[in-house]
């Protein structure tokens, strides 16, 4: 009887500790795809000790959503791993979509800087080209005075 009570007490204590530990999500975007329904490939690390690869950011009729790793069984796809509560699903999706948004902003920022640099280089080249004056017609350059 004491053993049963001890076992029950251990289970209750473990359940309380579970609720106290916050779950930390670290999402990473590995690839961006500008076309098609798959917008990005991602991975998720949970509390630094469990990794989930094969996560996708998808574009659907209602907007972006997170697709967990899955396999095809007959005519349907089945998730290999998935959140079991609505709260965890919401947090996981928020982490992945937040990282996707941050990655997209960085990508646009890099593209804008590259365009600005390109425009600056083109401006410099056109200024240099304007400074170079072609020789006046009828006058030969010093290098052209010799016989050929």
Tab-separated table of C-alpha atoms in Angstrom:
chain	number	residue	atom	x	y	z
A	1	UNK	CA	0.000	0.000	0.000
A	2	UNK	CA	2.811	2.404	0.864
A	3	UNK	CA	4.472	1.533	-2.419
A	4	UNK	CA	1.334	2.511	-4.372
A	5	UNK	CA	1.104	5.826	-2.542
A	6	UNK	CA	4.789	6.532	-3.185
A	7	UNK	CA	4.392	5.712	-6.863
A	8	UNK	CA	1.371	8.005	-7.090
A	9	UNK	CA	3.279	10.776	-5.289
A	10	UNK	CA	6.196	10.460	-7.723
A	11	UNK	CA	3.821	10.699	-10.698
A	12	UNK	CA	2.129	13.790	-9.269
A	13	UNK	CA	5.480	15.447	-8.566
A	14	UNK	CA	6.660	14.673	-12.108
A	15	UNK	CA	3.442	16.150	-13.527
A	16	UNK	CA	3.963	19.343	-11.502
A	17	UNK	CA	7.588	19.619	-12.643
A	18	UNK	CA	6.487	19.152	-16.257
A	19	UNK	CA	4.158	22.109	-15.970
A	20	UNK	CA	6.906	24.261	-14.460
A	21	UNK	CA	9.453	23.708	-17.221
A	22	UNK	CA	8.880	26.099	-20.130
A	23	UNK	CA	9.351	24.584	-23.549
A	24	UNK	CA	11.804	26.571	-25.645
A	25	UNK	CA	11.579	26.420	-29.433
A	26	UNK	CA	14.494	27.262	-31.684
A	27	UNK	CA	13.411	27.309	-35.317
A	28	UNK	CA	15.809	27.556	-38.241
A	29	UNK	CA	14.988	28.231	-41.858
A	30	UNK	CA	17.346	26.313	-44.156
A	31	UNK	CA	16.024	27.110	-47.633
A	32	UNK	CA	13.613	29.625	-49.133
A	33	UNK	CA	11.549	28.781	-52.222
A	34	UNK	CA	10.007	31.740	-54.082
A	35	UNK	CA	7.654	29.609	-56.211
A	36	UNK	CA	5.236	26.792	-55.463
A	37	UNK	CA	3.296	25.954	-52.329
A	38	UNK	CA	6.393	25.109	-50.251
A	39	UNK	CA	7.880	28.437	-49.141
A	40	UNK	CA	10.690	27.204	-46.869
A	41	UNK	CA	12.397	24.180	-45.340
A	42	UNK	CA	12.971	24.378	-41.600
A	43	UNK	CA	14.004	22.502	-38.492
A	44	UNK	CA	12.997	22.893	-34.857
A	45	UNK	CA	15.041	22.285	-31.730
A	46	UNK	CA	13.101	21.730	-28.494
A	47	UNK	CA	14.884	22.782	-25.285
A	48	UNK	CA	18.206	22.148	-26.981
A	49	UNK	CA	17.783	18.394	-26.675
A	50	UNK	CA	15.330	17.217	-29.365
A	51	UNK	CA	15.503	18.137	-33.057
A	52	UNK	CA	12.765	17.889	-35.668
A	53	UNK	CA	13.876	18.055	-39.301
A	54	UNK	CA	11.769	18.080	-42.437
A	55	UNK	CA	9.439	20.869	-41.295
A	56	UNK	CA	8.014	22.983	-44.131
A	57	UNK	CA	6.440	26.410	-44.332
A	58	UNK	CA	3.585	26.055	-46.815
A	59	UNK	CA	1.375	28.544	-48.648
A	60	UNK	CA	-2.279	27.554	-48.642
A	61	UNK	CA	-5.548	29.245	-49.598
A	62	UNK	CA	-5.787	30.717	-46.077
A	63	UNK	CA	-2.142	31.836	-45.914
A	64	UNK	CA	1.047	30.382	-44.459
A	65	UNK	CA	1.065	27.297	-42.250
A	66	UNK	CA	3.588	24.840	-40.838
A	67	UNK	CA	3.698	21.284	-42.167
A	68	UNK	CA	5.318	18.688	-39.926
A	69	UNK	CA	7.465	15.854	-41.348
A	70	UNK	CA	5.229	13.239	-42.959
A	71	UNK	CA	5.150	10.118	-45.112
A	72	UNK	CA	2.706	8.938	-47.736
A	73	UNK	CA	0.546	5.965	-46.870
A	74	UNK	CA	-1.697	5.009	-49.759
A	75	UNK	CA	-3.498	8.146	-50.876
A	76	UNK	CA	-2.907	10.186	-47.712
A	77	UNK	CA	-0.028	11.760	-45.835
A	78	UNK	CA	0.587	10.968	-42.166
A	79	UNK	CA	2.617	13.132	-39.814
A	80	UNK	CA	5.675	11.445	-38.336
A	81	UNK	CA	5.688	13.735	-35.299
A	82	UNK	CA	3.243	16.420	-34.277
A	83	UNK	CA	2.122	18.589	-31.335
A	84	UNK	CA	-0.474	16.833	-29.226
A	85	UNK	CA	-2.076	19.936	-27.723
A	86	UNK	CA	-3.517	23.041	-29.341
A	87	UNK	CA	-1.297	25.220	-27.128
A	88	UNK	CA	1.893	23.485	-28.239
A	89	UNK	CA	0.808	23.569	-31.890
A	90	UNK	CA	0.215	27.309	-31.624
A	91	UNK	CA	3.610	27.938	-29.967
A	92	UNK	CA	5.456	25.727	-32.458
A	93	UNK	CA	3.795	27.338	-35.466
A	94	UNK	CA	4.440	30.785	-34.026
A	95	UNK	CA	8.158	29.998	-33.574
A	96	UNK	CA	8.561	28.635	-37.116
A	97	UNK	CA	6.518	31.346	-38.844
A	98	UNK	CA	8.274	34.049	-36.777
A	99	UNK	CA	11.669	32.746	-37.895
A	100	UNK	CA	10.401	32.559	-41.489
A	101	UNK	CA	9.290	36.205	-41.289
A	102	UNK	CA	12.647	37.263	-39.809
A	103	UNK	CA	14.540	35.358	-42.527
A	104	UNK	CA	12.424	36.950	-45.270
A	105	UNK	CA	13.058	40.435	-43.848
A	106	UNK	CA	16.806	39.750	-43.780
A	107	UNK	CA	16.656	38.488	-47.353
A	108	UNK	CA	14.838	41.622	-48.553
A	109	UNK	CA	17.266	43.826	-46.621
A	110	UNK	CA	20.257	42.115	-48.272
A	111	UNK	CA	18.644	42.465	-51.702
A	112	UNK	CA	17.984	46.174	-51.129
A	113	UNK	CA	21.592	46.751	-50.043
A	114	UNK	CA	22.868	44.861	-53.104
A	115	UNK	CA	20.665	46.986	-55.386
A	116	UNK	CA	21.887	50.192	-53.724
A	117	UNK	CA	25.496	49.079	-54.153
A	118	UNK	CA	24.845	48.166	-57.796
A	119	UNK	CA	23.270	51.560	-58.471
A	120	UNK	CA	26.218	53.288	-56.782
A	121	UNK	CA	28.701	51.365	-58.944
A	122	UNK	CA	26.721	52.166	-62.101
A	123	UNK	CA	26.630	55.874	-61.159
A	124	UNK	CA	30.400	55.881	-60.596
A	125	UNK	CA	31.025	54.137	-63.925
A	126	UNK	CA	28.815	56.546	-65.851
A	127	UNK	CA	30.595	59.525	-64.204
A	128	UNK	CA	33.981	58.076	-65.180
A	129	UNK	CA	32.727	57.460	-68.728
A	130	UNK	CA	31.559	61.088	-68.963
A	131	UNK	CA	35.010	62.305	-67.862
A	132	UNK	CA	36.754	60.378	-70.639
A	133	UNK	CA	36.585	62.469	-73.797
A	134	UNK	CA	37.034	60.917	-77.227
A	135	UNK	CA	39.857	62.393	-79.367
A	136	UNK	CA	38.890	65.197	-81.705
A	137	UNK	CA	38.267	64.023	-85.292
A	138	UNK	CA	41.265	64.296	-87.600
A	139	UNK	CA	43.862	64.244	-84.818
A	140	UNK	CA	45.843	61.054	-84.515
A	141	UNK	CA	46.934	59.647	-81.200
A	142	UNK	CA	50.651	59.431	-80.502
A	143	UNK	CA	50.502	55.647	-80.715
A	144	UNK	CA	48.903	55.826	-84.203
A	145	UNK	CA	51.724	57.925	-85.786
A	146	UNK	CA	53.907	54.955	-86.585
A	147	UNK	CA	53.662	52.873	-89.712
A	148	UNK	CA	51.620	49.763	-89.826
